[in-house]
Coordinates of C-alpha atoms in Angstrom, one line a residue:
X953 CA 39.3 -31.5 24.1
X954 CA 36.7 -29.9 22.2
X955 CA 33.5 -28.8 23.2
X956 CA 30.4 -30.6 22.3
X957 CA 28.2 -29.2 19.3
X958 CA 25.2 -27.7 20.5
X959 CA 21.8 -29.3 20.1
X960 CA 20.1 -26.2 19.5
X961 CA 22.7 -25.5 17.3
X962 CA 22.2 -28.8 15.4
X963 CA 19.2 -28.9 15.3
X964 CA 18.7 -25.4 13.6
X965 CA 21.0 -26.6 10.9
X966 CA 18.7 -29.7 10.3
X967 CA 15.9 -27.9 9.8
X968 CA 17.7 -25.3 7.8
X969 CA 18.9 -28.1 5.5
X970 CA 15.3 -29.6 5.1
X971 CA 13.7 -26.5 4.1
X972 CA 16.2 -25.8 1.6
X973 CA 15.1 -29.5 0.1
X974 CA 11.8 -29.2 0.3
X975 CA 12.2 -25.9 -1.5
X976 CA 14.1 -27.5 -4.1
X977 CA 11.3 -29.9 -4.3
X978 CA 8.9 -27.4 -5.4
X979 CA 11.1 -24.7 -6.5
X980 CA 8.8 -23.9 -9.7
X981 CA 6.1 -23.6 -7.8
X982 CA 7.3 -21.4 -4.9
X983 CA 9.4 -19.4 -8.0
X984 CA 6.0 -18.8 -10.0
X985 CA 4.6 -15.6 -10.3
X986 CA 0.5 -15.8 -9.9
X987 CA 0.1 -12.8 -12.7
X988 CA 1.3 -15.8 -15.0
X989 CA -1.4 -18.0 -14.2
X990 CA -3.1 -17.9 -17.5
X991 CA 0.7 -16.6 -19.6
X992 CA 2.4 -19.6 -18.2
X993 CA -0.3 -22.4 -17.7
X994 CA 0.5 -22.8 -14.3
X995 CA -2.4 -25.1 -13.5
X996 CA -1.0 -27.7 -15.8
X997 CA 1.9 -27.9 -14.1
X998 CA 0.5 -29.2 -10.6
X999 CA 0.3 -32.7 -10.4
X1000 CA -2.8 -34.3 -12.0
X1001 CA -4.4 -35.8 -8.9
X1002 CA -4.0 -32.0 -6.9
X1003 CA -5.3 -30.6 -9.7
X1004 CA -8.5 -32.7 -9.5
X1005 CA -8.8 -31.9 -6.0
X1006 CA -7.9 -28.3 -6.1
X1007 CA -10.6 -27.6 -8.9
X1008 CA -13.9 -28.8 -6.6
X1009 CA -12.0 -27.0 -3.5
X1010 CA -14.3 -23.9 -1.6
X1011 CA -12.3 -21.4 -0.4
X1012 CA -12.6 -22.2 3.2
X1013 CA -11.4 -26.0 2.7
X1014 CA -8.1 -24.5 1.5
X1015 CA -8.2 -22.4 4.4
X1016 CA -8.2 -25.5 6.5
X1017 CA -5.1 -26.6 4.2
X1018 CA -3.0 -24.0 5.3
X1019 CA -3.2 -24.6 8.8
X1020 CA -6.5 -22.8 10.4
X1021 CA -10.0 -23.3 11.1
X1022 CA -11.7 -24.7 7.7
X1023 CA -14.9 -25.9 6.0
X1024 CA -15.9 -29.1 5.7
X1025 CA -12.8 -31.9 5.2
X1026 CA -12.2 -31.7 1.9
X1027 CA -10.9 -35.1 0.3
X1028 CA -7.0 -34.2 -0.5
X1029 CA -4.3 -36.9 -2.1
X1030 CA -1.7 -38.2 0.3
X1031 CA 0.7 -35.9 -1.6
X1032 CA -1.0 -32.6 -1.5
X1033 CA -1.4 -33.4 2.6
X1034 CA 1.9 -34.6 3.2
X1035 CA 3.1 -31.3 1.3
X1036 CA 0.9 -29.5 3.5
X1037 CA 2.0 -31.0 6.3
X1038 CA 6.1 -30.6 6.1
X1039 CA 5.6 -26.6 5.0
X1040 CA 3.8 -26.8 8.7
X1041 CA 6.6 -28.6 10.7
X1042 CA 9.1 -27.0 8.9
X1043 CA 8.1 -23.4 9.4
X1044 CA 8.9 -21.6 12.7
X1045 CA 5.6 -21.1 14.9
X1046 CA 4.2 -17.7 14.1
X1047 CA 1.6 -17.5 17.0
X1048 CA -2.6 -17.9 16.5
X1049 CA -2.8 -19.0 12.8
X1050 CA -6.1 -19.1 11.8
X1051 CA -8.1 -17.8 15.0
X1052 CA -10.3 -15.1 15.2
X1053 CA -10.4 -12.3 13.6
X1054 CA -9.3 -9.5 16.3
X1055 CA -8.4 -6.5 14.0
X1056 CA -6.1 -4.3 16.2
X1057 CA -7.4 -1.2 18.2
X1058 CA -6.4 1.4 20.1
X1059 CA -3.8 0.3 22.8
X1060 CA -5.2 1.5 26.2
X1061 CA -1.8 0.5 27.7
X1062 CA 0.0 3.3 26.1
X1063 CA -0.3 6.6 27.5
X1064 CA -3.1 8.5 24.8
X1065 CA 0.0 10.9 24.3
X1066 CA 2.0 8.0 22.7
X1067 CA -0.7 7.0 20.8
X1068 CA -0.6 10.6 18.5
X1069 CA -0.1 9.7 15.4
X1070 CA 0.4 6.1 15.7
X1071 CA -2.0 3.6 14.2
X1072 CA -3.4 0.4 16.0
X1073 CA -0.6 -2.0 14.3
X1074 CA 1.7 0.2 15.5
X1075 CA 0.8 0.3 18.9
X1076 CA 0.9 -3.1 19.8
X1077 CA 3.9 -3.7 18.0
X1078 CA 5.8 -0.8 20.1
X1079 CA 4.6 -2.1 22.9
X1080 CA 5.4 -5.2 23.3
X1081 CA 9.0 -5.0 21.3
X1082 CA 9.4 -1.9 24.2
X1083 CA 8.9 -4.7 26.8
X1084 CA 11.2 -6.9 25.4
X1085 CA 14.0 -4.4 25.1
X1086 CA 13.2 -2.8 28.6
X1087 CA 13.8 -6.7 29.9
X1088 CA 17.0 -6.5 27.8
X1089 CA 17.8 -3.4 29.8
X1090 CA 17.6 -5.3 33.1
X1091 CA 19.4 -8.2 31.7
X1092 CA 22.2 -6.5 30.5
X1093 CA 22.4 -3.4 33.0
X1094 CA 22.4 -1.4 29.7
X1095 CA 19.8 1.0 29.3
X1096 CA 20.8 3.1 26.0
X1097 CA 19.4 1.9 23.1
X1098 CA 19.6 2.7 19.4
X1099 CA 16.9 2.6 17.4
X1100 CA 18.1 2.2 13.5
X1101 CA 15.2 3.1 10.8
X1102 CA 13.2 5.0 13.1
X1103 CA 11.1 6.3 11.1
X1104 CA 8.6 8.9 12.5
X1105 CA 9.8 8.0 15.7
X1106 CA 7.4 5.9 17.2
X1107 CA 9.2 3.6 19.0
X1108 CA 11.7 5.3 20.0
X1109 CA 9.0 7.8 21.2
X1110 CA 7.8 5.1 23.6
X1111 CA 11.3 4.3 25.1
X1112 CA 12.3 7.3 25.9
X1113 CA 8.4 9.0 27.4
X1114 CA 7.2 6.2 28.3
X1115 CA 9.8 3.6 29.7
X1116 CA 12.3 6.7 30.6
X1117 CA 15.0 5.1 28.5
X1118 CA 18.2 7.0 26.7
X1119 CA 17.6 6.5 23.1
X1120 CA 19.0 8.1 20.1
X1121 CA 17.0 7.3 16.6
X1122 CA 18.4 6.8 13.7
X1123 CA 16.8 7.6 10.3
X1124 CA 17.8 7.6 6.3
X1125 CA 15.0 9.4 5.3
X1126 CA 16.0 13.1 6.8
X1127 CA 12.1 14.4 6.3
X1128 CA 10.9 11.0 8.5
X1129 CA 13.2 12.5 11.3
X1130 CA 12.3 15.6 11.2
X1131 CA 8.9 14.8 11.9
X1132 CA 9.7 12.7 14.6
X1133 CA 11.4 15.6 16.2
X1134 CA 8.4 17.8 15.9
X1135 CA 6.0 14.9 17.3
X1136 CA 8.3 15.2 19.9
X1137 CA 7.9 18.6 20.7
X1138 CA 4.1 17.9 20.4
X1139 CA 4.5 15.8 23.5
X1140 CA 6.6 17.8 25.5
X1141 CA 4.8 20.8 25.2
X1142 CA 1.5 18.1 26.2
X1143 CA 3.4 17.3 29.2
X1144 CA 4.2 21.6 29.8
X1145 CA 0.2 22.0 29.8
X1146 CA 0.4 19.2 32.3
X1147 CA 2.6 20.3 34.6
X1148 CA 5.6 17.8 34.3
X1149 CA 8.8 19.9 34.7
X1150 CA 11.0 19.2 31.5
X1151 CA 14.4 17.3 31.7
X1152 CA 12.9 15.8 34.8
X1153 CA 11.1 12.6 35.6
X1154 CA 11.4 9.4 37.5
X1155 CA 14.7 7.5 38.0
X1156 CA 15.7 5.2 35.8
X1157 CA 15.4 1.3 36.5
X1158 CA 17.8 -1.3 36.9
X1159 CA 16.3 -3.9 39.4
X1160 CA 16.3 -7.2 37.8
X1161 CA 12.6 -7.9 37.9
X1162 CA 10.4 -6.3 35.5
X1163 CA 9.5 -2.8 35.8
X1164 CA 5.9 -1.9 35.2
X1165 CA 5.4 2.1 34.7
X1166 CA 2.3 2.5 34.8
X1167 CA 1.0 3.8 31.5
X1168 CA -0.3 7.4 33.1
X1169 CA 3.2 8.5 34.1
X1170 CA 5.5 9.9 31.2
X1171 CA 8.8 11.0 31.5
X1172 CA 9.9 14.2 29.4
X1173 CA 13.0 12.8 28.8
X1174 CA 12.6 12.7 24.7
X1175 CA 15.1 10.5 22.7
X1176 CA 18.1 12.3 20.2
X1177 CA 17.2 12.0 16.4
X1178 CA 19.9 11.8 13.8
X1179 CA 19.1 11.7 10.0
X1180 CA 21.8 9.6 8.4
X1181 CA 22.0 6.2 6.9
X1182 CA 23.8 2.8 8.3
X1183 CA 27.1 2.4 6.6
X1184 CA 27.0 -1.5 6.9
X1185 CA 30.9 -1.5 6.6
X1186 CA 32.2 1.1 8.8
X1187 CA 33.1 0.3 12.2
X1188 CA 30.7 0.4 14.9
X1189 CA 30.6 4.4 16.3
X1190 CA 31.5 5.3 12.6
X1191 CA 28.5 4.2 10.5
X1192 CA 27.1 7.1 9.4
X1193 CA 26.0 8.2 5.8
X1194 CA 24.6 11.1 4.8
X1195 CA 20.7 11.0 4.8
X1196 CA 18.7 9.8 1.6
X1197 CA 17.4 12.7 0.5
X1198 CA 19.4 15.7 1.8
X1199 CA 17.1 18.4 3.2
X1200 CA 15.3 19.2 6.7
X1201 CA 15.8 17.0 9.7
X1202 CA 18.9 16.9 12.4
X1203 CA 22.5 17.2 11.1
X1204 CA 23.7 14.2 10.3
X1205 CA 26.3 13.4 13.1
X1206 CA 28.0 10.5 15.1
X1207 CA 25.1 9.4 17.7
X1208 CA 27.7 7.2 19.3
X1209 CA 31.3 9.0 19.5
X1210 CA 33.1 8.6 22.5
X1211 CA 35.7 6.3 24.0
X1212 CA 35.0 2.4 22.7
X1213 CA 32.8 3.7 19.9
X1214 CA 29.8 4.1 22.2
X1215 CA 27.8 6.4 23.7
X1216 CA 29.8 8.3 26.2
X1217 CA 32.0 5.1 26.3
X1218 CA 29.3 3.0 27.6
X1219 CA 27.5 0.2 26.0
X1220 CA 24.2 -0.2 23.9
X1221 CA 21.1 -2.0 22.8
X1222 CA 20.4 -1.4 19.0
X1223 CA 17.0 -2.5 17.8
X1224 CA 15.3 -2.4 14.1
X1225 CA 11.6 -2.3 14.1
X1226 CA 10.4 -3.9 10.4
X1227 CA 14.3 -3.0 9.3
X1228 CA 14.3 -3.0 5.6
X1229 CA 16.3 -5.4 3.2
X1230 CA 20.1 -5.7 4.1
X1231 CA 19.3 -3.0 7.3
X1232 CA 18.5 -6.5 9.6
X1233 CA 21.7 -8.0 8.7
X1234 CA 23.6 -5.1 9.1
X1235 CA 22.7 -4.5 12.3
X1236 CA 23.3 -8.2 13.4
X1237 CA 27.0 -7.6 11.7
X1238 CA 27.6 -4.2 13.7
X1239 CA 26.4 -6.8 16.8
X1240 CA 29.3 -9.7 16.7
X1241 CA 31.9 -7.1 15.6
X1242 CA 31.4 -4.4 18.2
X1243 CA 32.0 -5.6 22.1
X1244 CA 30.2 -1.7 22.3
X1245 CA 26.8 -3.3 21.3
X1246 CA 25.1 -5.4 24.4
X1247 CA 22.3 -6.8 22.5
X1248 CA 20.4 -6.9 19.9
X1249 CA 16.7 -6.8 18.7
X1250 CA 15.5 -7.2 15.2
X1251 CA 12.4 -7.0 13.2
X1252 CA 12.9 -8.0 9.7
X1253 CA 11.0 -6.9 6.7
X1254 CA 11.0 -6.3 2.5
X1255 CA 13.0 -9.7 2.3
X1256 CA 12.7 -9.7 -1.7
X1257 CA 15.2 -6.4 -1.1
X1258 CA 17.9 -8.3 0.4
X1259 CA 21.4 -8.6 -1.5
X1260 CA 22.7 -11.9 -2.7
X1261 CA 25.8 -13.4 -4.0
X1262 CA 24.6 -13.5 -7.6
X1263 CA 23.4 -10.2 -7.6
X1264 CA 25.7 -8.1 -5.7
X1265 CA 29.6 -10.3 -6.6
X1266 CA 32.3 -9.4 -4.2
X1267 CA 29.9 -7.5 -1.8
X1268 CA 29.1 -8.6 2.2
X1269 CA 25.4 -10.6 1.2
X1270 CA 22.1 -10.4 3.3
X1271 CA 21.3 -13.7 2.6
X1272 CA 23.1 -16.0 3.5
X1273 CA 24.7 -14.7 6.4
X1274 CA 25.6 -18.4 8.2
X1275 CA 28.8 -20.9 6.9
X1276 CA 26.3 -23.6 7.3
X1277 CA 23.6 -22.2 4.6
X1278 CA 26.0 -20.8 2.4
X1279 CA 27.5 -24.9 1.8
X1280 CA 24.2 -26.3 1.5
X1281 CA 23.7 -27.0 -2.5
X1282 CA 20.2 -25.3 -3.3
X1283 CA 20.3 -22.8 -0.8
X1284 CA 20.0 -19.9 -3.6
X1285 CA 16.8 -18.1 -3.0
X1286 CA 15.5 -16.3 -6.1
X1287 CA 13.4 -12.6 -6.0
X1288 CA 9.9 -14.9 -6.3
X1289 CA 11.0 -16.6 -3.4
X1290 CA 12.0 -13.7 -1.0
X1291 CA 8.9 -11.5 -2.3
X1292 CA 6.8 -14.5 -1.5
X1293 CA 8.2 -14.9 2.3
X1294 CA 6.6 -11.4 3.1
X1295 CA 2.8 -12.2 2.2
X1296 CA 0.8 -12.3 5.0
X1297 CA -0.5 -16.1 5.5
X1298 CA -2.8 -15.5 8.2
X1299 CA -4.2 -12.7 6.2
X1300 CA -5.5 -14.5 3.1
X1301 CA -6.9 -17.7 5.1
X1302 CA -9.1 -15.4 6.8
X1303 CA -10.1 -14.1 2.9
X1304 CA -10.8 -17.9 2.0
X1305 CA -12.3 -18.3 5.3
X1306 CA -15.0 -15.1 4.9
X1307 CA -14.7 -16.2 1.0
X1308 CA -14.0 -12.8 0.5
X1309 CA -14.8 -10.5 -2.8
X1310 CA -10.9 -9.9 -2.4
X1311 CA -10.3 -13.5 -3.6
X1312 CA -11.2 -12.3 -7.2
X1313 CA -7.9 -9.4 -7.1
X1314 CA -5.3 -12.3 -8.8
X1315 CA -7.6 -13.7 -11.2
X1316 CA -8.2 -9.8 -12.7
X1317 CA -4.8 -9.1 -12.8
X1318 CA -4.0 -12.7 -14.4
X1319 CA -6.2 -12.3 -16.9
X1320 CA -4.9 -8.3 -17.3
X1321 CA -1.4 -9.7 -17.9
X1322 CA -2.8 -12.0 -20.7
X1323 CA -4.3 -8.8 -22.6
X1324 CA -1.0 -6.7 -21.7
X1325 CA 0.9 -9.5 -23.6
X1326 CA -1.3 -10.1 -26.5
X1327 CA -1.4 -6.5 -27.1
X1328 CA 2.4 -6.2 -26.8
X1329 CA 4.3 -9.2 -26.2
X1330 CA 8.1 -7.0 -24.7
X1331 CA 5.7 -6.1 -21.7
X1332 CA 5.9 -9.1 -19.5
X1333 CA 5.1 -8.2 -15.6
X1334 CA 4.9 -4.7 -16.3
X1335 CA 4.5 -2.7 -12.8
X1336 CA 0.5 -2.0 -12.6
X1337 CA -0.3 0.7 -9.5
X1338 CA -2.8 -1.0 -7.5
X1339 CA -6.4 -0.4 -8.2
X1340 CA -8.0 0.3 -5.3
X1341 CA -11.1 -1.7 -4.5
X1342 CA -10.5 -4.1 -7.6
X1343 CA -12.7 -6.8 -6.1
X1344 CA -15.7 -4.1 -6.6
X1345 CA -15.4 -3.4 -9.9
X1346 CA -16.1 -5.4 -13.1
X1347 CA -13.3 -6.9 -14.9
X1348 CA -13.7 -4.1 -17.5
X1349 CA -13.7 -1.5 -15.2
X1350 CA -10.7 -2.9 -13.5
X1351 CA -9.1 -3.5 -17.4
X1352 CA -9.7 0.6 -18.5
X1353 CA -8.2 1.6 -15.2
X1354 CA -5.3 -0.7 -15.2
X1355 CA -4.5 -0.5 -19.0
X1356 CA -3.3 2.8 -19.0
X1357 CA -0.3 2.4 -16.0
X1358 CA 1.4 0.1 -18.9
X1359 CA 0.6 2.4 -22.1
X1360 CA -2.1 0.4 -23.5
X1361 CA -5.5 2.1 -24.9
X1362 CA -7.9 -0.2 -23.4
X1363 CA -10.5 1.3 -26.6
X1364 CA -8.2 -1.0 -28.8
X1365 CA -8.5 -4.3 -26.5
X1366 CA -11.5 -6.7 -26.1
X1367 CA -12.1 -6.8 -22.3
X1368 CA -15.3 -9.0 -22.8
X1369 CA -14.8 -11.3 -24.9
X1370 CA -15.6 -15.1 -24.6
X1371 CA -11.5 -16.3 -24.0
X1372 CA -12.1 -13.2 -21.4
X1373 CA -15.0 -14.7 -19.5
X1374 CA -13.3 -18.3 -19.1
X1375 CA -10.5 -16.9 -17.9
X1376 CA -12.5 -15.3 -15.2
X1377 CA -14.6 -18.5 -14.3
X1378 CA -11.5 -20.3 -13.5
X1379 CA -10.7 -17.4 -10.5
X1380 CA -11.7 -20.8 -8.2
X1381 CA -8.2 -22.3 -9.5
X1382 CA -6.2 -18.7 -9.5
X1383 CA -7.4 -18.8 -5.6
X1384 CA -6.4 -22.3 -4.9
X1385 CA -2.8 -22.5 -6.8
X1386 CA -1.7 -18.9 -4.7
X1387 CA -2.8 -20.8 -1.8
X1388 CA -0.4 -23.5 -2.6
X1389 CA 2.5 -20.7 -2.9
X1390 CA 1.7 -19.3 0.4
X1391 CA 2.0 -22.7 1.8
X1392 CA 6.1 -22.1 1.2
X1393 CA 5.9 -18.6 1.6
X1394 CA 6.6 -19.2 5.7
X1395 CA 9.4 -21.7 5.2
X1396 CA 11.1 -18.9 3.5
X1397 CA 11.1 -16.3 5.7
X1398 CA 12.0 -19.3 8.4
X1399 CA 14.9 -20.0 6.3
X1400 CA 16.3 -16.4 5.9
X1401 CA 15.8 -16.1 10.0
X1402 CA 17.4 -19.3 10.5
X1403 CA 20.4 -18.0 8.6
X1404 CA 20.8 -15.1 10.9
X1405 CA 20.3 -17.4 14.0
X1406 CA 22.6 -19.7 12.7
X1407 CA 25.2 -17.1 12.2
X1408 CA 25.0 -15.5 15.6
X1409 CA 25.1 -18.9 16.9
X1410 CA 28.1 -19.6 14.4
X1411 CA 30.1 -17.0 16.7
X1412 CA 29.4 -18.3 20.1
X1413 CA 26.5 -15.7 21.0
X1414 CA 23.2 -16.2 23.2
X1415 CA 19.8 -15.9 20.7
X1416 CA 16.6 -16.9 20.1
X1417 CA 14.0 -16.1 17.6
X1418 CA 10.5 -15.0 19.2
X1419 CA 7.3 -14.7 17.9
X1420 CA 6.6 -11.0 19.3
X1421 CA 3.7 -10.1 17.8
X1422 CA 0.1 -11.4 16.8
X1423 CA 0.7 -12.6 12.7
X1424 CA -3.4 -11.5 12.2
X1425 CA -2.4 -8.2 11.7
X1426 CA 1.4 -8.0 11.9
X1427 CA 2.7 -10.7 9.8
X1428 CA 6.2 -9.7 9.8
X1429 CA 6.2 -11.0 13.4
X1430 CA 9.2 -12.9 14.2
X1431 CA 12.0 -10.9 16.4
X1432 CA 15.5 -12.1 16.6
X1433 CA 17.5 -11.7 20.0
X1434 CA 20.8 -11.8 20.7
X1435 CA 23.2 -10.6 23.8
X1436 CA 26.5 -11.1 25.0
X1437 CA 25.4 -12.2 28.3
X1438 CA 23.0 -15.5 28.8
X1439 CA 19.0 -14.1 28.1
X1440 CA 17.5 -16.7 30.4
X1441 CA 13.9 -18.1 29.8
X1442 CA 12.4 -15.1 31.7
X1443 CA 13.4 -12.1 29.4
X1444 CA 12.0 -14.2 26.5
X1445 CA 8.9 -15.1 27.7
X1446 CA 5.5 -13.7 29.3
X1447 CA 6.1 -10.8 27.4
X1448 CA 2.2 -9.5 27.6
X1449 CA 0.6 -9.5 31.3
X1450 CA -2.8 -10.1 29.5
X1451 CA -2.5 -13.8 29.1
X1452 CA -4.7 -14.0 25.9
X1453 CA -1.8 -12.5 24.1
X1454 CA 0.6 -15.5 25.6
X1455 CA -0.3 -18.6 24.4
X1456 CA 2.2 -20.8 23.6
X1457 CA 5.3 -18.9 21.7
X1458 CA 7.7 -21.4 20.2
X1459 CA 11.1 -19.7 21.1
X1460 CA 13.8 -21.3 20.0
X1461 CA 15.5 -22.3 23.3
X1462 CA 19.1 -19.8 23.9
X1463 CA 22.0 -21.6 23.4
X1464 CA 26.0 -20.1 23.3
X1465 CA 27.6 -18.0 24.9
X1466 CA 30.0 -15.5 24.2
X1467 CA 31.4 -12.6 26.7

């Protein structure tokens, strides 16, 4: 007799297969490009009453749209709130949307060795993705972990020094690991001056209740660093490319060789902090292929660089990953769409909030676009380098500085003329239509995560999706967890003593189990 479906299971695909409607619902607006605000005639296509609404919205009422603290109720059709409304429920919980601003600082938990180098962001997401994986350690009795896109090492820094785990980094850029090598030696020769005894330190942990080091004791036990680049077809133990570029940094060489494709023939953790494009997927795929592989820990990132079916024909997609997305009509996510899912929501509602100068960035570069086509109509989107403090400059001096990054001679081009100046007093409608995009841009990156959930739950394994970090300053904060043996409610949450940092989560419950 067949087992039961499972109700997290189902009810993952049910939500999968609402967002992919709503989407479809409002596909031109969540496809739309805000540099084609003025090109386009965006603002015609919302529906009349919204548009009314929209046009006589301040900036802090369409904060209060997209979830957070607001001005003043603003008087919104039932449509534009019931919109509003399903983006909300649809969209996995992301932590404090919305509260106050608490820009990030230096981490007095870590050890002021471990903070070398390491900005604030940084810090706090190291730490608290550290305790989750050392609560990974206990669960599965494994305590090697691989760290894939290591960069400069931070993380892997903090395993090894400061939770006295075996780690081996992995890196594609050979000049990022390099560096992390020679922070590395920065530390340990910190530690000589100290008088900590190298190759030595405290024993390593396996009780099942959580281990607190405290943050003043290191261990000088440094992690291996290997320059090479995830071969997402090669076998587990075998997935090794040469690094991207060739040149300084560790030999490129098989961090896990041994008996069972593992480390010494034991089993690992692998983790990906902010792993780039297809590198999340990969890793999941190395996960449910390789018995070698315990658990694992992703952070995703760069969605918009993630392969897809049209794009990449006969190839192993990033997106969709799951049976069940892959069937549903609509699912198809274009470029728009994945760029979209990695804008920081919490971000910008705290610009409308403040009404920030910033506001006035899209309407300059809307209004750019329309003089880059006039003057040449075969530039359409041309890639403009940022211009760094736009909202302080005129729209002239913003035009003769972003002009010349497409070719144009901004002597030969009007940038004050009267068509000019109403583009610019329309930035109020600019503001409120990109607010309306960000409104979907969370049900995207919800439905990509979903699609990895799904497919790990596809296959019988235990995992959960956990908001890790705080979204104010670390928007790409959703982690997805996943083990061969059952997580339990424990190792996913009360990740943070400080219980300000531990409000209410929204982890999606564990479910399956595969051994």
């Amino acid at each position: 007799m067949a087992a039961p479906p499972c109700p997290a299971l189902q009810r993952e695909q049910q939500r999968a297969a609402d967002i992919i409607r709503l989407l479809t619902l409002y596909r031109p607006l969540l496809d739309a490009y805000i540099i084609d605000f003025f090109t386009e005639g965006l603002w015609a296509q919302l529906p009349v009453p919204w548009q009314a609404a929209l046009a006589t919205a301040a900036p802090p009422q369409l904060a209060g749209l997209l979830g957070g603290p607001g001005g003043p109720g603003a008087a919104w059709p039932l449509s534009l709130l019931a919109f509003a409304a399903a983006t909300r429920a649809l969209a996995f919980p992301r932590g404090r949307l919305g509260g106050s601003p608490c820009p990030p600082c230096q981490s007095t938990r870590l050890h002021p060795l471990l903070r070398r180098h390491v900005k604030p962001k940084k810090q706090h997401e190291i730490r608290r993705l550290g305790k989750l994986l050392q609560r990974l350690t206990q669960a599965t009795s494994c305590d090697r972990v691989v760290d894939v896109g290591a960069g400069q090492g931070h993380l892997s820094r903090f395993l090894a020094f400061g939770l006295g785990l075996s780690v081996t980094a992995v890196e594609g850029d050979g000049r990022l690991a390099g560096m992390a090598e020679r922070f590395d030696r920065e530390l340990l020769r910190e530690l000589g001056k100290m008088g900590v005894p190298a190759n030595e330190g405290p024993p390593r942990c396996h009780q099942t209740a959580p281990c607190h080091r405290p943050p003043s004791l290191l261990t000088p036990r440094g992690p291996r660093h290997v320059a090479g680049r995830l071969d997402p077809s090669a076998p587990w133990g075998e997935f090794l490319l040469p690094p991207d570029p060739l040149g300084p940094g560790p030999a490129t060489r098989n961090p896990l060789g041994g008996p069972g494709g593992s480390e010494g023939g034991q089993r690992v953790l692998v983790t990906g902090l902010h792993a780039c494009g297809d590198l999340s997927p990969a890793l999941l795929r190395h996960f449910t292929r390789s018995p070698a592989v315990a658990a694992v820990a992703s952070v995703a990132c760069c969605y918009m660089k993630l392969s897809t079916p049209p794009e990449h024909p006969g190839s192993s997609p990033g997106y969709p990953l799951s049976t069940w997305v892959a069937k549903l009509p609509g699912h198809e996510l274009s470029y728009r769409a994945r760029e979209a899912a990695c804008h920081a929501l919490e971000e910008y509602a705290g610009r409308l909030r403040g009404e920030s100068g910033c506001l006035r960035a899209h309407c300059y570069r809307a209004v750019l676009e329309t003089l880059i086509r006039a003057a040449n109509p075969s530039k359409k989107r041309p890639g403009v380098q940022t211009v760094k403090k736009a909202h302080t400059l005129s729209f002239p001096q913003y035009a003769r500085l972003g002009l010349p990054r497409v070719g144009l001679d901004p002597t030969t081009i009007s940038l004050d003329s009267e068509a000019v100046e109403a583009m610019l007093e329309q930035q109020h409608k600019v503001v409120a239509f990109f607010s309306l995009t960000l409104l979907l841009a969370p049900l995207v990156e919800t439905l990509i995560l979903l699609d990895r959930l799904l497919y790990l739950r596809e296959q019988g394994f235990q995992c959960a999706l956990v908001p890790l970090f705080d979204p104010q300053f670390s928007p790409r904060n959703l982690v997805l967890v996943a083990a061969r043996t059952p997580l339990g409610c424990r190792v996913l949450s009360g990740l943070d003593e400080d219980s300000s940092e531990d409000e209410d989560t929204g982890v999606a419950e564990p479910s399956g189990e595969k051994q």
